[in-house]
Coordinates of C-alpha atoms in Angstrom, one line a residue:
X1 CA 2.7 23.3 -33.5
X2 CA 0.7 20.9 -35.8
X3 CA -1.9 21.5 -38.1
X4 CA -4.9 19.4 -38.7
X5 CA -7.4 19.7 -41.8
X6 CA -10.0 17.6 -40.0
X7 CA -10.5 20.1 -37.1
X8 CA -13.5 21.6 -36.4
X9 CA -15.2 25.3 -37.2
X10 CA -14.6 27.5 -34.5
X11 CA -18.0 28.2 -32.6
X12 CA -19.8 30.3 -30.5
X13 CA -21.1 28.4 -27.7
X14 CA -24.0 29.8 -25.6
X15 CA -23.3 29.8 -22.4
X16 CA -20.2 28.9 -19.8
X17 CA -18.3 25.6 -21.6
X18 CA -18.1 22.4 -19.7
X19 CA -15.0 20.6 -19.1
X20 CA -14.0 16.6 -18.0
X21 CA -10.6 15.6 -16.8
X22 CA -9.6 11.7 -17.3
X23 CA -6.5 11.2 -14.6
X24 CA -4.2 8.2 -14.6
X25 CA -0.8 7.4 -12.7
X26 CA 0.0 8.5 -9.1
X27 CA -1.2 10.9 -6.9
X28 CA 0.8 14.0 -8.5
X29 CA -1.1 13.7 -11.4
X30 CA -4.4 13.3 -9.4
X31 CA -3.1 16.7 -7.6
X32 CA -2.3 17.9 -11.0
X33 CA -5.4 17.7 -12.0
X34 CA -7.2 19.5 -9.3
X35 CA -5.1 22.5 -10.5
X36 CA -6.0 21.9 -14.3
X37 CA -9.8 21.9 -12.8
X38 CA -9.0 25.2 -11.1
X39 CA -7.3 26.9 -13.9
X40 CA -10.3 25.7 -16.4
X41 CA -13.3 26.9 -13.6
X42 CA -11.1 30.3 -13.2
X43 CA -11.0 30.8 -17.4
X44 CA -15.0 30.2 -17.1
X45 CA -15.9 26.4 -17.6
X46 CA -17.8 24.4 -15.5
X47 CA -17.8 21.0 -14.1
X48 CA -19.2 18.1 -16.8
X49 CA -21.5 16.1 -14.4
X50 CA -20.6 12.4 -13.4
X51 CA -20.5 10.3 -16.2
X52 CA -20.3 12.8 -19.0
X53 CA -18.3 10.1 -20.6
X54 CA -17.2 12.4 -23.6
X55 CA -19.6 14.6 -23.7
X56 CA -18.5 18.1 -22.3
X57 CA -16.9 20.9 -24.5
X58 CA -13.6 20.1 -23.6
X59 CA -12.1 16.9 -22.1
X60 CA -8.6 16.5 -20.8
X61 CA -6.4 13.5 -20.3
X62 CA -3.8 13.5 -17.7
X63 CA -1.5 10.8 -18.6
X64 CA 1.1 8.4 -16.9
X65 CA 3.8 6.8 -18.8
X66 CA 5.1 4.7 -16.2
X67 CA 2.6 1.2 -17.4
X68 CA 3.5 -0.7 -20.4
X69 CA -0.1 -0.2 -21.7
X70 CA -0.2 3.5 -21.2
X71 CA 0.5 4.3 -24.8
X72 CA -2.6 2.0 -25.5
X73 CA -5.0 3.0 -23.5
X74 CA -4.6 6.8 -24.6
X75 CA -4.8 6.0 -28.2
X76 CA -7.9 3.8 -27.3
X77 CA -9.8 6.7 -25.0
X78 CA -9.0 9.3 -28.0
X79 CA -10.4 7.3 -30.6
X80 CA -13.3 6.6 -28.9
X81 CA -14.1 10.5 -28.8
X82 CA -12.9 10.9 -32.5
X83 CA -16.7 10.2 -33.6
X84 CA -18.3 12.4 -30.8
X85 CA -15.9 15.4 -31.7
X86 CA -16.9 15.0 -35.6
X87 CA -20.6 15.2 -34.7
X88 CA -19.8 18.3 -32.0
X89 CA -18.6 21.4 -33.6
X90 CA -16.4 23.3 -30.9
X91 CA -15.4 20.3 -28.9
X92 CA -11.7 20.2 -27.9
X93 CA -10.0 17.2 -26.4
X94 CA -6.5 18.2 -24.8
X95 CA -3.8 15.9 -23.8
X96 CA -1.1 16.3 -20.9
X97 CA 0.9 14.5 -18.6
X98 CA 3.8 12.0 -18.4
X99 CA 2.7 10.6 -21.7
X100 CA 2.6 14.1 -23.5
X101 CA 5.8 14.7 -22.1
X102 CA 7.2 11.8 -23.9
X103 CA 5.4 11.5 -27.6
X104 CA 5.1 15.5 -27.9
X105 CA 4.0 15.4 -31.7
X106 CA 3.3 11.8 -31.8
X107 CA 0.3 12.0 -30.3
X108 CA -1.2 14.4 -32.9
X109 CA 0.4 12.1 -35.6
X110 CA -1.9 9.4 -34.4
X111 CA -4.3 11.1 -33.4
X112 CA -5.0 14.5 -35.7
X113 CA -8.1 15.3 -33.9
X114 CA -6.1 16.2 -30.5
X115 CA -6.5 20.3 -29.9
X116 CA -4.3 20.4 -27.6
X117 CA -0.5 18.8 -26.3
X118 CA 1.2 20.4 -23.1
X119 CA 3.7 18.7 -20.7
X120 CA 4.4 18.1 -17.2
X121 CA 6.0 21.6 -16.7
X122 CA 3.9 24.0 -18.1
X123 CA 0.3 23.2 -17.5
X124 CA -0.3 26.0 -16.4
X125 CA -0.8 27.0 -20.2
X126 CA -4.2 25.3 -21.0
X127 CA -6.5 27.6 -21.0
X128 CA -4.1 29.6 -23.2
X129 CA -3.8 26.9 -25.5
X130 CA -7.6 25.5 -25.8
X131 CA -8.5 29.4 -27.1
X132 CA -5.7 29.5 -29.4
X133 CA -6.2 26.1 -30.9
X134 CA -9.8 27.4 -30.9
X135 CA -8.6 30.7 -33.1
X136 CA -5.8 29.5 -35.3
X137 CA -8.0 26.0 -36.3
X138 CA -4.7 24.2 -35.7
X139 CA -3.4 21.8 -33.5
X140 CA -0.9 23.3 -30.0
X141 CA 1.7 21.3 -28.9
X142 CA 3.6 22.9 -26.0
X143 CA 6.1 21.4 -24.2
X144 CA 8.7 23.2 -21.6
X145 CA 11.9 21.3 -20.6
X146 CA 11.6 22.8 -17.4
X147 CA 9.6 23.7 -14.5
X148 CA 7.9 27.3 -15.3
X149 CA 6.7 28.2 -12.0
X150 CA 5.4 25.7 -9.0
X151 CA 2.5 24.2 -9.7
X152 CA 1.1 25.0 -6.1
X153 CA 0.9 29.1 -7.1
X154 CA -1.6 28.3 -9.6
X155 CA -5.4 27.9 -8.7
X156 CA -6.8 24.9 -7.8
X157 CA -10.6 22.8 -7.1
X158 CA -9.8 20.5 -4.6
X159 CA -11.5 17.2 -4.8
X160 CA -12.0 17.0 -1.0
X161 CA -13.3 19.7 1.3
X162 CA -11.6 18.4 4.3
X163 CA -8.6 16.4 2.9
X164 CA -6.0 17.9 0.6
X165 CA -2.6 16.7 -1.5
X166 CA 0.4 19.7 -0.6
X167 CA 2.8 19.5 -2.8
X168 CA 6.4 20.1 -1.1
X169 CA 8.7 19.3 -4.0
X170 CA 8.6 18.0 -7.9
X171 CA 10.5 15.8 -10.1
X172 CA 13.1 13.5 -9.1
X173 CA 16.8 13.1 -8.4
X174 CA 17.0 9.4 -8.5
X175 CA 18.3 7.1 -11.5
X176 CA 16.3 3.6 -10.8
X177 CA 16.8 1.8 -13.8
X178 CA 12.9 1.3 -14.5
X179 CA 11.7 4.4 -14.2
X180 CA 11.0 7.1 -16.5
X181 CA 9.7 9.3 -14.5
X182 CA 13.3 11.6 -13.7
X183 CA 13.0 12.4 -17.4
X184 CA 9.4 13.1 -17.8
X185 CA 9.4 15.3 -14.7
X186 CA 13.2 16.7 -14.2
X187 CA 15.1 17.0 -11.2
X188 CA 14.4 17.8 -7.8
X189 CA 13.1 21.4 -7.1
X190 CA 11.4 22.0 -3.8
X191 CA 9.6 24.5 -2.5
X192 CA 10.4 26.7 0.6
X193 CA 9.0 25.7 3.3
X194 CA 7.2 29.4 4.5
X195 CA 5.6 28.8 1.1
X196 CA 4.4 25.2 2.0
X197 CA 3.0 26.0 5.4
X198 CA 1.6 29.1 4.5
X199 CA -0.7 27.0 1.8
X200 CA -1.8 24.4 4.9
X201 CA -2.4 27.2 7.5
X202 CA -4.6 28.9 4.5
X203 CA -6.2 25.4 3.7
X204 CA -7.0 24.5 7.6
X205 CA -8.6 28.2 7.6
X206 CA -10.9 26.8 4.9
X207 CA -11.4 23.8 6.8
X208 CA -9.2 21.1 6.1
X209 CA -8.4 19.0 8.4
X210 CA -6.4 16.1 7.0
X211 CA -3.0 17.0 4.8
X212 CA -0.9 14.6 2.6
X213 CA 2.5 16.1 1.8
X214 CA 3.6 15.1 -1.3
X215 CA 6.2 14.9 -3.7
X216 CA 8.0 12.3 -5.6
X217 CA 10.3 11.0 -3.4
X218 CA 9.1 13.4 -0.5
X219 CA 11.5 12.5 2.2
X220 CA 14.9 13.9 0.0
X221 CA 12.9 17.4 0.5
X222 CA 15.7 19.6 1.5
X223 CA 18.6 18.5 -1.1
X224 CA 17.7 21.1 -3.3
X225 CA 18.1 23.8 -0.2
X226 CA 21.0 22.5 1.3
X227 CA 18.9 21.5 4.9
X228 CA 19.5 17.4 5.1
X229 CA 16.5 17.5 8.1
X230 CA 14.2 19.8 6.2
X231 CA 11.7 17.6 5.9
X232 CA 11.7 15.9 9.5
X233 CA 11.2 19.9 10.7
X234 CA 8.4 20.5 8.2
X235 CA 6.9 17.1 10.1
X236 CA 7.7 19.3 13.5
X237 CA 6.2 22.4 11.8
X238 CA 2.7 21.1 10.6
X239 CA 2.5 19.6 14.4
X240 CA 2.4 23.1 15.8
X241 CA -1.0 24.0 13.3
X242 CA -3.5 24.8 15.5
X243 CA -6.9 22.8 13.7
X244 CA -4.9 20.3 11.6
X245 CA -5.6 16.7 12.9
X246 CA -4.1 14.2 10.6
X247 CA -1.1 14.9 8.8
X248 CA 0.3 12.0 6.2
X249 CA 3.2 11.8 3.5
X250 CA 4.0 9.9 0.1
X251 CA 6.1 8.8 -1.1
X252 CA 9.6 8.4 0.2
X253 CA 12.6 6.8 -0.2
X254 CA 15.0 4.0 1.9
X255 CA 17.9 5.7 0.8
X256 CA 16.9 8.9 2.4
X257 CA 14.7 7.6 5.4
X258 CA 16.7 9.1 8.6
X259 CA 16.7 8.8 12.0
X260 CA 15.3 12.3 12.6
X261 CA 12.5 11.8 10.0
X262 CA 11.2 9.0 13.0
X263 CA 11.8 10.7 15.7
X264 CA 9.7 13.5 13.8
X265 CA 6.9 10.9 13.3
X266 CA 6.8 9.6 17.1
X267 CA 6.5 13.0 18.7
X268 CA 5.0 15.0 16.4
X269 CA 0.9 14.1 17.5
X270 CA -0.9 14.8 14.6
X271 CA 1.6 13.0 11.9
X272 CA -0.4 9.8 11.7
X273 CA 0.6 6.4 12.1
X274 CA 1.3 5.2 8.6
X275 CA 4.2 4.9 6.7
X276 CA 4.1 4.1 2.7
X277 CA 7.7 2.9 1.9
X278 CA 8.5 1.1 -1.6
X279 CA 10.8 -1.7 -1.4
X280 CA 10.6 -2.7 -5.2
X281 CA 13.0 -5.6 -4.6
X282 CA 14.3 -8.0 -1.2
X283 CA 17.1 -9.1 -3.6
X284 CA 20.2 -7.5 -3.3
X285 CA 21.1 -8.4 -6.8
X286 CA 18.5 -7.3 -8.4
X287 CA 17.9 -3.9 -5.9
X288 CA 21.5 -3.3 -7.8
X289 CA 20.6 -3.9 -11.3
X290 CA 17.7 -1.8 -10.4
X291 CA 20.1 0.8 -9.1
X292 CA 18.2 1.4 -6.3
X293 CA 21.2 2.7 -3.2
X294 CA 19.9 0.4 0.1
X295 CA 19.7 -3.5 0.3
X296 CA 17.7 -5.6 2.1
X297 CA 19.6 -5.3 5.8
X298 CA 19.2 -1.3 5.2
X299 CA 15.4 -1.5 4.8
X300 CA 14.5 -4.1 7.3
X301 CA 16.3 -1.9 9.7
X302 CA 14.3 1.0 8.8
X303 CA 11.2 -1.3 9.4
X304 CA 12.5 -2.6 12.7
X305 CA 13.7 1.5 13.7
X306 CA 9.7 2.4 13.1
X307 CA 8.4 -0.2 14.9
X308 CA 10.4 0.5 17.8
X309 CA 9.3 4.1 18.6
X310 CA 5.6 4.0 16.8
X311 CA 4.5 0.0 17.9
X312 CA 0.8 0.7 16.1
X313 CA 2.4 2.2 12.8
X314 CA 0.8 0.5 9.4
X315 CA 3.3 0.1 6.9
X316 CA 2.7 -0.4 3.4
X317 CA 4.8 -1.0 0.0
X318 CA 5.6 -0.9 -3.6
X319 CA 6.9 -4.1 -5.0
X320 CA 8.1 -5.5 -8.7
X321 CA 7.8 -8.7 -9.6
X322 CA 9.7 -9.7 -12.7
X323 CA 12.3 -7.6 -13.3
X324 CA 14.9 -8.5 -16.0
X325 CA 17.5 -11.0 -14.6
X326 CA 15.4 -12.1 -11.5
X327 CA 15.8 -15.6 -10.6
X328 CA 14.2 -17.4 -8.2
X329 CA 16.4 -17.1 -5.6
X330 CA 16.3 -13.6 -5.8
X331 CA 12.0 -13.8 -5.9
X332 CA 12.4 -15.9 -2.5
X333 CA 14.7 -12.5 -1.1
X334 CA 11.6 -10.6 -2.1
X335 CA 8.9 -13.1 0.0
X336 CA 11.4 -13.1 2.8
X337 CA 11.8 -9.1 3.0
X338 CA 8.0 -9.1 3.2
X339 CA 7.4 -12.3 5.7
X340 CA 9.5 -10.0 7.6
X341 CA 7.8 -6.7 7.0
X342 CA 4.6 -7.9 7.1
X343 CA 3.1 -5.1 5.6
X344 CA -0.5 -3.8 5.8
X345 CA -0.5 -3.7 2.1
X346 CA 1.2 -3.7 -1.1
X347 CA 0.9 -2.2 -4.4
X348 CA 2.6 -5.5 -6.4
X349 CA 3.5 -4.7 -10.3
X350 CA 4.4 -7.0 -13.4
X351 CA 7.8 -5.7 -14.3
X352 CA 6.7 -3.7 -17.4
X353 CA 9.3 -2.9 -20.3
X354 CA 9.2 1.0 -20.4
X355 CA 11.2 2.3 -23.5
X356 CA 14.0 5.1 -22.7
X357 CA 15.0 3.6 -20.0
X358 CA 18.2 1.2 -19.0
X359 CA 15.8 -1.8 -18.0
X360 CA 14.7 -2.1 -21.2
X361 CA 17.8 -2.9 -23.0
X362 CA 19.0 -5.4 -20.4
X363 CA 19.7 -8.9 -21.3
X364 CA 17.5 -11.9 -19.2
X365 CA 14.2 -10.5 -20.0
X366 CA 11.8 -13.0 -17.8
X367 CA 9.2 -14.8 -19.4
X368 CA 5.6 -13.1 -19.2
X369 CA 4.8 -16.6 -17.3
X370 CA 7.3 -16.6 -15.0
X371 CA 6.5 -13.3 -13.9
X372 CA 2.8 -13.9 -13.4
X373 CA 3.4 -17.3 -11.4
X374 CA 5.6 -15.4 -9.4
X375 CA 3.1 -12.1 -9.0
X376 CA 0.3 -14.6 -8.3
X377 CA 2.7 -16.0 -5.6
X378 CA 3.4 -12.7 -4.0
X379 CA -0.1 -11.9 -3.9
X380 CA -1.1 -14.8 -2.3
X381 CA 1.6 -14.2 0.5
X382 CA 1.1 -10.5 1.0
X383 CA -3.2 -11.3 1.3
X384 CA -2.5 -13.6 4.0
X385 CA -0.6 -11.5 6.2
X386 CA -2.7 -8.4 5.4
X387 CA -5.6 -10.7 6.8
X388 CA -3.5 -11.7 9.9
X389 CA -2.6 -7.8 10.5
X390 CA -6.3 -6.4 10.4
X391 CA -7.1 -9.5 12.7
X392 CA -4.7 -7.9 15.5
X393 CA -6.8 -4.6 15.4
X394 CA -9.8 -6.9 16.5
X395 CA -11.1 -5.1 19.7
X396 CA -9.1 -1.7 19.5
X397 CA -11.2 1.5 19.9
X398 CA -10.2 4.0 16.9
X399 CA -11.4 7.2 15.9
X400 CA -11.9 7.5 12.3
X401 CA -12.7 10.5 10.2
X402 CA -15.4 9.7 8.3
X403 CA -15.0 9.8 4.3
X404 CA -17.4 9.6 1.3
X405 CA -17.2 7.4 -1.6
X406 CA -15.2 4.5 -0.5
X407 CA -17.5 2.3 0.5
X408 CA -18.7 1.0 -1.9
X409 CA -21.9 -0.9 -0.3
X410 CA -22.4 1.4 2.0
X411 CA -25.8 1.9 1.1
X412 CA -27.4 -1.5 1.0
X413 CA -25.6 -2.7 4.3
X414 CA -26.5 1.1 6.1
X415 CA -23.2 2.1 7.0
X416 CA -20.8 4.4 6.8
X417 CA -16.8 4.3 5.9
X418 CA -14.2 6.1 7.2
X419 CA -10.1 6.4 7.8
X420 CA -8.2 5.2 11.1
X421 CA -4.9 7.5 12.0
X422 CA -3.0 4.6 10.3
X423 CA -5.2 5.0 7.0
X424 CA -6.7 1.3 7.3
X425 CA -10.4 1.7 5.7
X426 CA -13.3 1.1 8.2
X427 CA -16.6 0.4 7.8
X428 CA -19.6 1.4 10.6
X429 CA -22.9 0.9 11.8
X430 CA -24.7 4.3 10.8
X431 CA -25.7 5.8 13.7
X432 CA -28.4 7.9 14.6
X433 CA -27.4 11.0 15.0
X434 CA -26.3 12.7 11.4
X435 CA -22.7 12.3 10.4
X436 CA -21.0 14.5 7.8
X437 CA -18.0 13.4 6.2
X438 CA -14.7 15.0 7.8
X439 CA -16.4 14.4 10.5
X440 CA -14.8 12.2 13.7
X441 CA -16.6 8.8 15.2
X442 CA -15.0 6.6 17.7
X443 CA -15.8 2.7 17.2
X444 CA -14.8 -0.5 18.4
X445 CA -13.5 -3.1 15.9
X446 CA -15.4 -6.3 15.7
X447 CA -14.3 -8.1 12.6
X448 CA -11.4 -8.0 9.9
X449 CA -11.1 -8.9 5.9
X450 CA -7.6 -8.4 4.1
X451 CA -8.3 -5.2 3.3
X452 CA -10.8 -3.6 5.4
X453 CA -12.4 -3.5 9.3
X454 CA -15.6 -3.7 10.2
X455 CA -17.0 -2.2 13.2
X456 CA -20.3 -3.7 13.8
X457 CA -21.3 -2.2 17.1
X458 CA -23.1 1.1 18.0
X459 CA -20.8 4.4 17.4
X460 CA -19.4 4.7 20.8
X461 CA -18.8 8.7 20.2
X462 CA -19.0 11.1 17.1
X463 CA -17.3 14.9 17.1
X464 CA -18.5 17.0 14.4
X465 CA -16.0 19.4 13.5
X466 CA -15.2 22.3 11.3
X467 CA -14.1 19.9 8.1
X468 CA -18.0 18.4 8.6
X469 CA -18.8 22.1 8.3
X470 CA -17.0 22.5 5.5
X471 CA -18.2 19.7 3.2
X472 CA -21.8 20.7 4.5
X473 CA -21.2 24.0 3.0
X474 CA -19.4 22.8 0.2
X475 CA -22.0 20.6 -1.0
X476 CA -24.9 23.3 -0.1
X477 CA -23.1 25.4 -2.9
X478 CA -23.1 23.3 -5.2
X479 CA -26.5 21.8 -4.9
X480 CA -27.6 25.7 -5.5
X481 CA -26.3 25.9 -9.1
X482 CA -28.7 26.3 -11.5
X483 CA -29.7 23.6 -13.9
X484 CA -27.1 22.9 -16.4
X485 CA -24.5 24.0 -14.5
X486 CA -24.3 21.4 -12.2
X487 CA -20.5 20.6 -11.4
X488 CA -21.7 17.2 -10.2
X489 CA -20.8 16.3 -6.0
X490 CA -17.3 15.8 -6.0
X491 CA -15.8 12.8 -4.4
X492 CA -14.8 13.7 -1.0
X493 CA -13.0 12.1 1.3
X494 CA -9.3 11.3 2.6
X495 CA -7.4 10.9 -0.4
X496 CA -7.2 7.8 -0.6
X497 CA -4.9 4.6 -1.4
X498 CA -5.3 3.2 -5.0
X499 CA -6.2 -0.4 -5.6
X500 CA -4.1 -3.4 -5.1
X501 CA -2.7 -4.0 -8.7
X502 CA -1.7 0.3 -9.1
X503 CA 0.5 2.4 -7.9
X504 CA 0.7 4.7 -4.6
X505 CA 3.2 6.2 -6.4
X506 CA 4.2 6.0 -9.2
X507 CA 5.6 2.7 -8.6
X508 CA 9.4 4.3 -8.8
X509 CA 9.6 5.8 -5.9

């Protein structure tokens, strides 16, 4: 616990307090932070609306350390609120996260006007630690070295009405060389699976209709239960949910991709088409150095063994570019593995120099422009056969659950977005009768870009269904709050893949 002699007087606010949550890194933070939402709107806060930008009673960053600029762009945020805090008696800015997990007093150090520091494992504790920052007039900085309780038990405001993360396991049991992440989030602790489906049977009750299992390297789910196949039988399992459509998973792992996990995917109808699986490297030299346990042969073959029993699966990728002692040789493994591949997309990183971990230390650092000559080269490559991928879907007929907030232009071109089964981003002609999000259309494609569809022609079918319903009633309650309450519309939709240049995991995977 630190003390601070610029914090300010302890107030009385009239009225419920409003809170904003920043989120950066992968999607567990993202999930983390709908449960931070829930445990602040169950201790009494409200919703800051859109672009509050600072200005609610308490704001909360949920970090990532995982970026080389992480550290930087914290510090920056923070002391951009250091003036609004000074002129707002009662504000309280909290920090948690990867990062917090890491600096723990640091980040107090630097910045003194921080209320609030809790970890990965116990965030759980906000509320508790806002009020008694609030009371004591001093800096709380809480971290626990391990997992408290799973995250899941506690409350949670989902951004989505129809589309939800479910979180099957936390931390990590892998030692890649780049990562930080193991050590920031500890070792592999699943839950049990009665736990997990009970929690989607209760969110398809609610009206969800689309689930993403998640966990960070979601596919080893059962090593900490002693069940190798766990997690090809939880696939099975969600099949058998009466109301749940589309199921999805991120992010696993080559090393523990199996047979049965496949054959779960192939005959299981309502796992969707998609499969998100980071290569990182094509060289086996430098898949080694990264200590990372497949090589190339292993994870083409895993390519080829999807193909084979799911023809119209999308698959998509995490790739480094740069990492220390890469040559070129090695780059051109990494071009060939995804030539190969040719996946629908990847997430493509600038090695970044994380410190605590073994990478960082190692000899044959590459030039900063080496590494973006060879990035710009990978980018090139992987755009080109994105484009020639979405071409082939020219002239299918898909059904796509329609989603809010992803496209971007849908209003000035008058149509609407939505998600195919294998999670490629389509956009449609509006049509004229009224479409909900979460609700299902049926379109033909007529035109392809890198990294969308279009489907020009009239909506060949739409199905309204209980997720519409639910976003319908969703947004009814919160359009009835009174004035100054206002939670602001959340953004609903499919959770969806984050751009290009980040991470659909937390590039470690």
């Amino acid at each position: 616990m630190t003390s601070s002699s610029d914090r300010s007087p302890a107030v009385d606010v009239q009225g419920p307090k409003s809170y904003e949550i920043r989120t950066y890194g992968c999607q567990m933070n993202v999930h983390d932070s709908e449960r931070l939402a829930g445990l602040l709107e169950d201790a009494g806060y409200v919703r800051a609306p859109e672009g509050a930008d600072g200005e609610a009673d308490v704001v909360v960053f949920n970090t990532c350390a995982v970026r080389e600029n992480a550290d930087n762009r914290l510090y920056g945020n923070l002391g951009h609120l250091a003036p609004k805090k000074a002129k707002r008696p009662g504000m309280q800015i909290a920090v948690g996260g990867c990062l917090a997990q890491k600096d723990r007093d640091i980040i107090v150090k630097r910045a003194p006007w921080v209320d609030v520091v809790f970890g990965t494992h116990n965030i759980g504790k906000l509320p508790v630690l806002l009020e008694r920052a609030r009371v004591q007039q001093e800096a709380q900085v809480e971290i626990a070295e391990s997992l408290e309780a799973f995250p899941s038990t506690l409350p949670t405001r989902r951004e989505s009405a129809y589309a939800a993360w479910v979180s099957i396991s936390v931390g990590c049991n892998n030692t890649c060389t780049f990562c930080i992440v193991p050590a920031l989030r500890g070792k592999e602790k699943d839950r049990r699976p009665g736990d997990i489906l009970a929690e989607v049977e209760a969110l398809v009750a609610e009206g969800v209709s689309e689930i993403t299992l998640l966990g960070q390297n979601v596919n080893a789910y059962g090593s900490d239960i002693g069940d190798r196949e766990a997690f090809s039988k939880l696939l099975r399992a969600c099949g058998t949910i009466d109301g749940l459509e589309r199921v999805r998973f991120t992010s696993p792992h080559p090393r523990d991709f199996t047979d049965d996990v496949i054959a779960a995917m192939a005959e299981t109808p309502n796992v969707m088409p998609q499969l998100h699986m980071p290569l990182q490297s094509g060289s086996d030299t430098v898949l080694r150095a990264m200590r990372r346990s497949y090589r190339q042969e292993r994870y083409l073959g895993i390519i080829e063994k999807v193909r084979a029993a799911i023809p119209h699966a999308a698959i998509t990728t995490d790739i480094i570019v740069g990492f220390p002692g890469e040559t070129e040789e090695d780059f051109e493994q990494t071009l060939h593995v995804v030539r190969e591949a040719r996946f629908a997309q990847a997430f493509t990183f600038q090695y970044s120099k994380r410190p605590g971990t073994p990478a960082a230390e190692m000899e044959d650092q590459i030039p900063k422009e080496v590494v973006q000559a060879r990035y710009e080269r990978l980018v090139a490559l992987q755009e080109e056969i994105s484009w020639e991928e979405n071409k082939k879907q020219v002239g299918r007929t898909l059904e796509l659950m329609v989603a809010e907030g992803e496209g971007r232009k849908d209003g000035t071109t008058h149509r609407l977005s939505g998600r195919a089964p294998d999670n490629r981003l389509v956009h449609f002609t509006k049509p004229e009768q009224d479409v909900r999000p979460g609700d299902v259309v049926t379109v033909e494609v007529t035109y392809a870009a890198p990294h969308h569809l279009l489907a020009e022609g009239p909506v060949l079918d739409v199905r309204r269904t209980r997720a519409g319903d639910a976003w319908e009633k969703r947004n009814a309650a919160e359009a009835a709050k009174p004035a100054g309450v206002m939670l602001g519309l959340p953004k609903v939709g499919v959770p969806e893949p984050l751009p290009v240049a980040a991470s659909s995991g937390c590039g470690c995977d």
